[in-house]
Amino acid sequence: MNNLRVYRTVAGLRAHLEQLRSTQTIGLVPTMGALHQGHLSLISQAMAEVDLVVVSIFVNPLQFAPTEDLGQYPRQLEEDCQLCQTMGVDVVFAPSPEEMGMDTNTDVTSVTTTAVMPPHSMLSMLCGAVRPGHFPGVSTIVTKLFNIISPHVAYFGEKDAQQLAIIRRLVADLNLRIIIKGCAIVRESSGLAYSSRNQYLSQEEREQSLALFASLKQAQLAFAQGERQANALVETVKQVLALTPLVQVQYVDLVDPQTLTPLEQVEDQGLLAIAAYVGSTRLIDNVMLRVRQPIIAIDGPAGAGKSTVTRRVAQALNLVYLDTGAMYRAIAWLVLQSGVELSDYGAIAELVSQAKLEFLPPFEGKPPQIYINGQDISQAIRTPQVTALVSPLSAQASVRAKLVAYQQQLGKKGGIVAEGRDIGTNVFPDAEVKIYLTASVQERARRRLLDFQAQGEENMSLEQLEHDIEQRDYLDSNRCLAPLRKAVDAIEINTDGLSIEEVIDKILNVCPK
């Protein structure tokens, strides 16, 4: 078990992290304590994806109105630290309000320190409309945590969907170099979403609160049957909730999950959200409604057969094989043509950030095509000179950022199968199916030896190939940028002793029909 460090001061935390930052990726899980299974799922995902996990525990006065439950909100730091210790968390940051520069004033509009104000358009719906100071208070403290900890990744639950959208906007608007990960809602076996406030509920209230998720599921069913109109979907929720006397609805809204603007109908995706009082306890819940074909994300170590399998799975499902390798080759071709030195990171970032990339999937028998700045380079990217640049360029943050953003844009409508190191953890964390394709070092070395022998290469030994693969696995798993990680919700398939057809069948068996 690891040695959990608990820091109460900014100075102590910064000094601890500073000596580790250059060699380890840091993940932040911001909480207000009273940890439950929802928080633990965030911690589990962080543990699987980064090297060092910081959990902040701070009951933020700024996000409570004077009439809300700041004084009553559960505080159990000792128990929370024990849970973090058990989970393998590295650091808990538990500052006082004074350490965070706050006084007892809980009105964010009256504090004497700098406050962060999200766009008004993101505050006029959902919880923002009924809790006017809440999200400015959240945004202020989260920005402070980001500045204090400087995490590479921060993890937030999707239950607080408005908070997640606002934090993503904050990071984009302030040009913060932090990846924001939204993590799926975790529910009790009854369907009730985990919340620190659930402990306020009586047994009867707990039973009545199940109507929230039941109403959302009824709307999901209507959506699956073709209903797209917001009024009808909202009314479906309200009709179910009306049957439960202890549930007093505060709002039921359908909004764009990124901008939070109200929707009249769902074109691509919509966030259907509820806030209600069950007795005196305020609860929230939501579901995402998407109009898209599935995304299949296939990750795994080098030599596991991902490329061949991914192409065949895409063909079997009549989906698009997203050739991410061709995109990196396109950037390599552009850099090669520009004459920029590989060591000139600034010039490469300037060049790549302004490039217009276009990937055209196969159509009517035509092979996929890739354009950059309007020029078809589908054949030009297959030269040895381009190939030699792909690996060093893929290690540059500006190149990764450009291509991940483009791949995510292509994935909005779904209908794609993609493979890599972090497709399921970073590029498409909301993929409908995540596969982690692996094989033993010995099996991968054996396959590679057969490939070399088929090409007439007879001077390679199995022992050398095993050593090379072990080294590659270590480097891929420990790189700061896009390390090889298995997504916590990925299905692992070990391909030892399996034919390509058997691997494909296993994947197809777990894909939506």
XYZ file of C-alpha atoms in Angstrom:
513
model
C 0.000 0.000 0.000
C 1.278 3.466 -0.856
C 2.187 6.152 1.666
C -0.612 8.722 1.403
C 0.564 12.305 1.884
C -1.962 14.789 3.288
C -1.236 18.491 2.786
C -3.093 21.404 4.365
C -1.046 24.195 2.793
C -0.447 25.387 -0.732
C 3.275 25.679 -0.029
C 3.591 22.066 1.146
C 1.614 20.653 -1.776
C 3.507 22.674 -4.383
C 6.888 21.681 -2.957
C 5.898 18.002 -3.024
C 4.585 18.072 -6.590
C 7.407 20.180 -7.981
C 9.971 17.441 -7.470
C 7.788 14.876 -9.281
C 6.229 16.883 -12.109
C 8.988 16.401 -14.685
C 8.742 12.614 -14.635
C 5.120 11.867 -13.713
C 1.700 12.771 -15.073
C -0.533 14.309 -12.407
C -4.283 13.768 -12.182
C -6.629 15.838 -10.006
C -9.956 14.649 -8.585
C -11.618 17.722 -7.017
C -14.164 16.839 -4.297
C -15.934 18.344 -1.307
C -15.336 15.181 0.682
C -17.931 12.734 2.066
C -16.578 10.373 -0.560
C -18.918 7.767 -2.062
C -18.812 5.280 -4.924
C -19.184 8.076 -7.472
C -16.019 9.735 -6.203
C -14.241 6.385 -6.023
C -15.011 5.753 -9.680
C -13.302 9.053 -10.550
C -10.314 8.047 -8.460
C -10.218 4.605 -10.113
C -10.180 6.146 -13.566
C -7.441 8.571 -12.563
C -5.393 5.741 -11.041
C -5.628 3.838 -14.332
C -4.598 6.786 -16.505
C -1.996 8.900 -14.697
C 1.093 8.351 -12.555
C 0.192 10.462 -9.513
C -3.327 11.155 -8.219
C -4.217 14.188 -6.098
C -7.639 14.264 -4.419
C -8.670 17.677 -3.149
C -11.141 17.787 -0.259
C -12.547 21.253 0.256
C -16.085 22.288 1.141
C -16.178 25.453 -0.927
C -18.113 28.262 0.824
C -18.407 30.227 -2.421
C -20.723 27.714 -4.072
C -23.322 27.752 -1.288
C -26.041 30.377 -1.035
C -26.716 31.739 2.486
C -29.899 29.615 2.634
C -28.179 26.379 1.573
C -26.597 23.554 3.558
C -22.977 24.749 3.987
C -23.039 24.151 7.749
C -24.859 20.831 7.417
C -22.776 19.485 4.521
C -21.070 16.260 5.701
C -17.407 16.550 6.677
C -15.472 13.333 7.387
C -11.849 13.990 6.501
C -10.393 11.073 8.468
C -12.707 8.544 6.800
C -12.094 10.139 3.393
C -8.325 9.872 3.829
C -8.665 6.216 4.811
C -10.630 5.567 1.617
C -7.999 7.395 -0.435
C -5.258 5.353 1.227
C -7.094 2.132 0.360
C -7.575 3.254 -3.244
C -3.870 4.007 -3.653
C -4.183 7.801 -3.909
C -0.836 9.573 -3.643
C -1.841 12.958 -2.211
C -4.839 14.485 -0.437
C -5.043 18.287 -0.413
C -7.368 19.438 2.387
C -6.915 23.198 2.883
C -8.931 25.473 5.132
C -10.988 28.335 3.661
C -8.365 30.731 5.043
C -5.574 28.862 3.212
C -7.601 29.257 0.020
C -7.901 33.002 0.616
C -11.563 33.032 1.633
C -13.475 34.540 4.504
C -16.871 33.479 5.845
C -18.773 35.405 3.168
C -20.514 32.860 0.929
C -21.769 35.385 -1.620
C -19.343 35.207 -4.557
C -20.450 38.642 -5.763
C -19.314 40.218 -2.476
C -15.963 38.537 -1.854
C -12.908 40.755 -1.789
C -10.680 38.389 -3.798
C -10.713 37.813 -7.550
C -13.647 35.708 -8.765
C -14.043 33.767 -12.023
C -17.313 34.454 -13.832
C -18.451 31.955 -16.499
C -20.378 33.227 -19.549
C -23.893 34.369 -18.638
C -25.338 32.120 -21.343
C -24.107 29.069 -19.414
C -25.621 30.272 -16.131
C -29.178 31.000 -17.249
C -30.350 27.373 -17.466
C -30.527 24.321 -15.219
C -28.959 24.811 -11.772
C -27.476 28.164 -12.770
C -30.938 29.715 -12.985
C -31.937 28.678 -9.457
C -28.506 28.885 -7.749
C -27.201 32.245 -9.028
C -23.811 32.288 -7.253
C -23.079 28.580 -7.411
C -21.115 28.246 -10.647
C -19.068 31.427 -10.232
C -18.089 29.949 -6.857
C -17.254 26.575 -8.413
C -15.300 28.208 -11.247
C -13.284 30.342 -8.835
C -12.181 27.491 -6.587
C -11.522 25.081 -9.476
C -9.348 27.694 -11.181
C -7.419 28.131 -7.939
C -6.938 24.359 -7.669
C -5.735 24.210 -11.277
C -3.209 26.969 -10.605
C -2.003 25.406 -7.349
C -1.693 21.814 -8.600
C -1.140 22.273 -12.364
C -2.529 18.816 -13.168
C -2.158 17.238 -16.589
C -5.690 15.791 -16.275
C -8.675 16.637 -14.061
C -11.623 14.295 -13.497
C -15.242 15.394 -13.025
C -18.446 13.383 -12.765
C -21.046 13.620 -15.512
C -23.826 13.798 -12.919
C -22.869 17.464 -12.460
C -23.233 18.009 -16.206
C -23.569 21.807 -16.072
C -20.443 22.041 -13.920
C -18.556 19.826 -16.385
C -19.579 21.975 -19.363
C -18.603 25.184 -17.560
C -15.211 23.795 -16.489
C -14.480 22.689 -20.054
C -15.381 26.171 -21.304
C -13.250 27.763 -18.584
C -10.217 25.685 -19.577
C -10.718 26.532 -23.257
C -11.307 30.252 -22.685
C -8.332 30.660 -20.337
C -6.020 28.532 -22.518
C -5.226 26.201 -19.638
C -3.152 23.146 -20.579
C -5.342 20.647 -18.733
C -7.330 17.732 -20.123
C -10.825 17.577 -18.620
C -12.241 14.066 -18.318
C -15.946 13.517 -17.770
C -16.664 10.232 -15.972
C -19.895 8.271 -16.200
C -22.594 8.549 -13.533
C -22.334 5.794 -10.946
C -25.610 4.485 -9.556
C -26.759 2.367 -6.675
C -28.311 -0.969 -7.645
C -31.696 0.757 -7.405
C -30.693 3.283 -10.080
C -30.299 6.237 -7.707
C -27.234 8.288 -8.645
C -24.659 8.409 -5.858
C -24.531 11.765 -4.063
C -23.114 12.971 -0.764
C -26.593 14.336 -0.049
C -28.222 10.893 -0.324
C -27.449 10.382 3.352
C -30.016 13.072 4.166
C -32.827 10.906 2.734
C -35.209 8.904 4.897
C -36.094 5.381 3.760
C -39.367 6.595 2.249
C -37.649 9.511 0.528
C -34.978 7.193 -0.842
C -37.671 5.002 -2.393
C -39.469 8.003 -3.886
C -36.217 9.421 -5.259
C -35.980 6.441 -7.626
C -38.574 8.241 -9.755
C -35.843 10.603 -11.053
C -33.927 7.950 -12.955
C -37.121 6.062 -13.821
C -38.477 9.177 -15.537
C -35.234 9.685 -17.462
C -35.269 6.052 -18.580
C -38.814 6.494 -19.851
C -37.639 9.482 -21.928
C -34.683 7.422 -23.176
C -37.122 4.770 -24.353
C -39.192 7.377 -26.208
C -36.006 8.726 -27.768
C -34.933 5.235 -28.855
C -38.330 4.861 -30.513
C -37.749 8.000 -32.561
C -39.005 10.929 -30.457
C -36.754 13.964 -31.007
C -38.912 16.910 -29.865
C -37.823 18.531 -26.609
C -41.345 19.293 -25.418
C -42.422 15.674 -25.757
C -39.325 14.292 -24.047
C -39.576 16.776 -21.153
C -43.275 16.033 -20.765
C -42.518 12.304 -20.584
C -40.231 12.956 -17.610
C -42.734 15.220 -15.870
C -45.560 12.710 -16.230
C -43.562 10.025 -14.444
C -42.442 12.414 -11.695
C -46.000 13.635 -11.154
C -46.896 10.172 -9.852
C -44.495 10.576 -6.909
C -45.853 12.952 -4.236
C -42.612 13.565 -2.334
C -40.750 14.676 -5.483
C -41.042 18.427 -6.070
C -39.612 19.249 -9.496
C -37.374 22.291 -9.738
C -36.650 21.900 -13.444
C -36.644 19.424 -16.315
C -34.717 20.754 -19.312
C -33.191 19.514 -22.557
C -30.058 21.445 -23.523
C -26.965 21.232 -25.670
C -24.422 19.406 -23.471
C -21.559 21.734 -24.449
C -23.137 25.194 -24.679
C -26.122 24.527 -22.354
C -28.438 26.351 -24.751
C -32.030 25.035 -24.763
C -32.929 22.631 -27.568
C -36.238 22.413 -29.415
C -35.270 19.034 -30.806
C -32.284 16.702 -30.678
C -30.240 16.812 -33.876
C -26.919 15.334 -32.702
C -27.049 15.086 -28.925
C -28.945 16.531 -26.015
C -28.600 16.590 -22.236
C -31.879 15.796 -20.480
C -31.506 16.998 -16.897
C -33.578 17.056 -13.711
C -33.349 18.870 -10.403
C -35.907 18.056 -7.732
C -36.458 18.166 -4.008
C -37.253 14.876 -2.339
C -38.462 16.068 1.014
C -35.909 18.742 1.904
C -33.030 17.160 -0.052
C -32.146 18.535 -3.466
C -31.066 15.915 -6.018
C -29.954 16.141 -9.655
C -29.699 13.562 -12.414
C -29.391 13.429 -16.194
C -29.025 11.269 -19.271
C -27.373 11.971 -22.615
C -29.481 11.460 -25.740
C -27.358 10.859 -28.847
C -28.164 10.498 -32.516
C -25.103 8.701 -33.788
C -23.755 5.394 -34.920
C -21.453 3.598 -32.485
C -17.771 4.358 -32.003
C -15.506 1.335 -31.504
C -12.188 2.203 -29.797
C -9.425 -0.419 -29.934
C -6.277 0.144 -27.880
C -3.382 -2.089 -26.965
C 0.378 -2.583 -27.106
C 2.390 -2.696 -30.306
C 2.264 -6.025 -32.106
C -1.119 -7.102 -30.743
C -2.647 -7.037 -34.234
C -4.741 -3.895 -33.776
C -4.404 -2.477 -37.293
C -5.496 -5.596 -39.177
C -8.309 -6.365 -36.743
C -9.596 -2.773 -36.708
C -9.862 -2.630 -40.497
C -11.708 -5.939 -40.597
C -14.088 -4.956 -37.771
C -14.928 -1.694 -39.549
C -15.639 -3.618 -42.741
C -17.822 -6.193 -40.960
C -19.885 -3.483 -39.238
C -20.033 -1.239 -42.307
C -18.368 1.545 -40.324
C -15.477 3.841 -41.256
C -11.952 2.795 -40.355
C -10.429 6.002 -38.986
C -6.864 5.855 -40.263
C -5.188 7.915 -37.537
C -1.787 6.808 -38.828
C -2.459 8.521 -42.157
C -3.224 11.737 -40.285
C 0.130 11.671 -38.519
C 1.771 10.940 -41.849
C 0.009 13.987 -43.321
C 1.485 16.215 -40.622
C 4.904 14.615 -41.168
C 4.624 15.340 -44.919
C 3.738 18.976 -44.172
C 6.716 19.402 -41.847
C 8.998 17.734 -44.395
C 7.801 20.052 -47.145
C 8.203 23.137 -44.966
C 11.846 22.397 -44.176
C 11.295 23.089 -40.463
C 13.735 21.316 -38.140
C 12.269 18.630 -35.875
C 13.856 20.339 -32.880
C 12.039 23.622 -33.583
C 8.932 22.886 -31.550
C 7.622 26.438 -31.817
C 7.788 26.535 -35.614
C 6.151 23.113 -35.871
C 3.345 24.170 -33.515
C 2.811 27.344 -35.564
C 2.721 25.353 -38.807
C 0.473 22.552 -37.552
C -2.025 24.738 -35.695
C -2.826 26.611 -38.918
C -2.994 23.543 -41.173
C -6.334 22.447 -42.619
C -6.620 18.666 -42.519
C -9.349 16.730 -44.303
C -9.924 12.977 -44.148
C -12.333 11.486 -46.688
C -13.472 7.932 -45.889
C -13.894 5.295 -48.620
C -16.821 6.079 -50.918
C -18.290 4.146 -53.838
C -15.230 1.928 -54.159
C -12.718 4.758 -53.841
C -9.995 4.332 -51.196
C -9.781 6.828 -48.306
C -8.156 10.139 -49.166
C -6.336 12.685 -47.059
C -5.891 16.351 -47.879
C -3.814 19.018 -46.204
C -4.370 22.671 -47.039
C -6.474 21.567 -50.005
C -3.841 19.266 -51.534
C -4.476 15.530 -51.982
C -1.453 13.817 -50.423
C -2.921 10.310 -50.088
C -0.007 8.768 -51.999
C 2.710 11.246 -51.045
C 2.532 10.282 -47.352
C 3.707 6.694 -48.026
C 7.400 7.465 -48.588
C 10.244 6.341 -46.275
C 11.145 9.993 -45.599
C 7.651 10.684 -44.248
C 7.603 7.438 -42.272
C 10.839 8.399 -40.494
C 9.267 11.611 -39.164
C 6.014 10.120 -37.832
C 7.280 8.810 -34.485
C 9.226 11.918 -33.343
C 6.413 14.228 -34.465
C 3.739 12.215 -32.674
C 5.632 12.891 -29.430
C 5.130 16.650 -29.794
C 2.193 18.053 -27.834
C 1.087 20.491 -30.544
C 0.795 17.686 -33.101
C -1.164 15.465 -30.706
C -3.508 18.295 -29.757
C -4.246 19.143 -33.388
C -4.984 15.579 -34.415
C -6.954 14.573 -31.329
C -9.220 17.601 -31.809
C -9.718 16.706 -35.475
C -10.417 13.041 -34.704
C -12.978 14.051 -32.069
C -14.640 16.328 -34.590
C -14.913 13.413 -37.021
C -16.377 11.285 -34.248
C -19.333 13.549 -33.467
C -21.592 11.577 -35.786
C -20.050 8.250 -34.756
C -19.865 5.351 -37.156
C -16.119 4.827 -36.847
C -13.621 2.234 -35.652
C -10.222 3.513 -34.521
C -7.105 2.005 -32.950
C -4.104 3.320 -31.052
C -2.672 3.743 -27.552
C -5.227 6.118 -26.013
C -8.279 6.035 -28.270
C -10.593 4.851 -25.490
C -9.007 6.877 -22.697
C -8.392 10.191 -24.444
C -9.667 10.516 -28.012
C -13.083 8.864 -27.613
C -13.670 8.343 -23.874
C -17.426 8.096 -24.608
C -17.040 5.339 -27.208
C -19.869 2.816 -27.124
C -17.395 -0.082 -27.210
C -13.825 -0.053 -25.876
C -11.510 -2.963 -26.563
C -8.046 -3.500 -25.124
C -6.327 -5.909 -27.480
C -3.250 -7.526 -26.012
C -0.990 -10.567 -26.246
C 1.981 -11.874 -24.323
C 5.446 -10.602 -25.167
C 6.353 -14.085 -26.340
C 3.380 -14.312 -28.701
C 3.979 -10.871 -30.174
C 7.656 -11.669 -30.682
C 6.750 -14.951 -32.374
C 4.393 -13.170 -34.780
C 6.963 -10.522 -35.583
C 9.611 -13.166 -36.246
C 7.287 -14.867 -38.729
C 6.733 -11.501 -40.449
C 10.481 -10.937 -40.762
C 11.048 -14.456 -42.073
C 8.304 -13.964 -44.662
C 10.174 -10.844 -45.825
C 13.426 -12.795 -46.156
C 14.979 -11.425 -42.946
C 16.757 -14.345 -41.290
C 19.106 -12.538 -38.887
C 16.533 -11.729 -36.184
C 16.347 -13.858 -33.027
C 13.267 -14.481 -30.904
C 15.157 -13.347 -27.787
C 16.082 -10.009 -29.360
C 12.520 -9.398 -30.509
C 11.178 -10.168 -27.030
C 13.641 -7.666 -25.556
C 12.665 -5.025 -28.128
C 8.954 -5.498 -27.413
C 9.460 -5.242 -23.649
C 11.363 -2.001 -24.164
C 8.639 -0.642 -26.459
C 5.939 -1.555 -23.926
C 7.833 0.245 -21.172
C 8.342 3.372 -23.250
C 4.718 3.417 -24.472
C 3.350 2.971 -20.938
C 5.594 5.580 -19.317
C 5.599 8.401 -21.846
C 4.130 11.666 -20.522
C 2.219 12.317 -23.743
C -0.507 9.801 -24.632
C 0.772 6.829 -22.625
C -0.574 3.364 -23.311
C -3.414 2.766 -20.846
C -6.330 0.375 -20.628
C -9.591 2.269 -20.140
C -11.334 1.243 -16.912
C -14.433 0.223 -18.915
C -12.563 -1.522 -21.734
C -13.034 -5.208 -22.534
C -9.653 -6.924 -22.565
C -9.045 -9.567 -25.223
C -5.847 -11.595 -25.020
C -5.107 -12.827 -28.528
C -2.610 -15.534 -27.561
C -3.484 -18.641 -29.551
C -6.350 -16.926 -31.409
C -6.646 -16.488 -35.151
C -7.548 -13.071 -36.596
C -11.037 -14.386 -37.366
C -11.512 -15.522 -33.755
C -10.413 -12.114 -32.420
C -12.775 -10.335 -34.809
C -15.661 -12.581 -33.748
C -15.016 -11.757 -30.077
C -15.145 -8.034 -30.836
C -18.245 -8.285 -33.014
C -20.033 -10.191 -30.253
C -19.830 -7.168 -27.922
C -20.651 -4.513 -30.543
C -24.148 -3.028 -30.934
C -26.131 -4.869 -33.559
